[in-house]
C-alpha angles and dihedrals in degrees: 000000000000093000139059123197124210136185118201141186091259087069096249126132110203131195108212120206099213096200095049094034090224132124138217123205109239096170115151097222139277097347121097113236115213101177134022143187131180129215118247092251093048093236095115134044116189125197140180114223125214090266092058096254124136121234123186125194145158106256090214091055108027092178089070097076135135139185122234110234102235097167094248095306115153103236117207104174137029129185133173118227107240116260093004137082090239117127122198119208128194123192140197093262095057098260122142122198132184118210132190099221093192091064094026090230133132111242101189144334139197140184092244101168142019093233141027118322108232104179141011124194134176127219105214092188096059100019093241132144122212126198131194127202150181087247086080094249138107121203134200119208112201095192114047090180090066115029091179089078106100113262129222106260125207115199103170095108119104093200143026115312104229107169135018135178137182119228116248093244 
């Protein structure tokens, strides 16, 4: 991409033009954003604020923003599914939710872990979603349309699983 987005402790979300080495403030308002992800098409930027709430907005029009109603859950990780306007959320209680941000509706949810979800990644080659947790497991969901199907669970870790990533192949 031509742009890089950053969230900083001063509460600003900046859109960096890499060629010009300049930035534009795309902050949503008074709330401090602590984590961000952008949809593949660049139409949506999602952020977690310091209270654990999820805010979604168009980075070209930051006045058009909305909050996902997560029933007071403290969200710790967000990740867009590649090539779709689907946003995955993971919270401190081990829950994972998938949202269609175009329609602003929750698609599905599951109690994926027994502790905080630390990372969520999508495998665009096989259509899978993987989650990592403080319960020392990582899980692979083969059907993201129905998270109630039992995932593949890996339990070989002796500590919290903080970060995961699929290979490009």
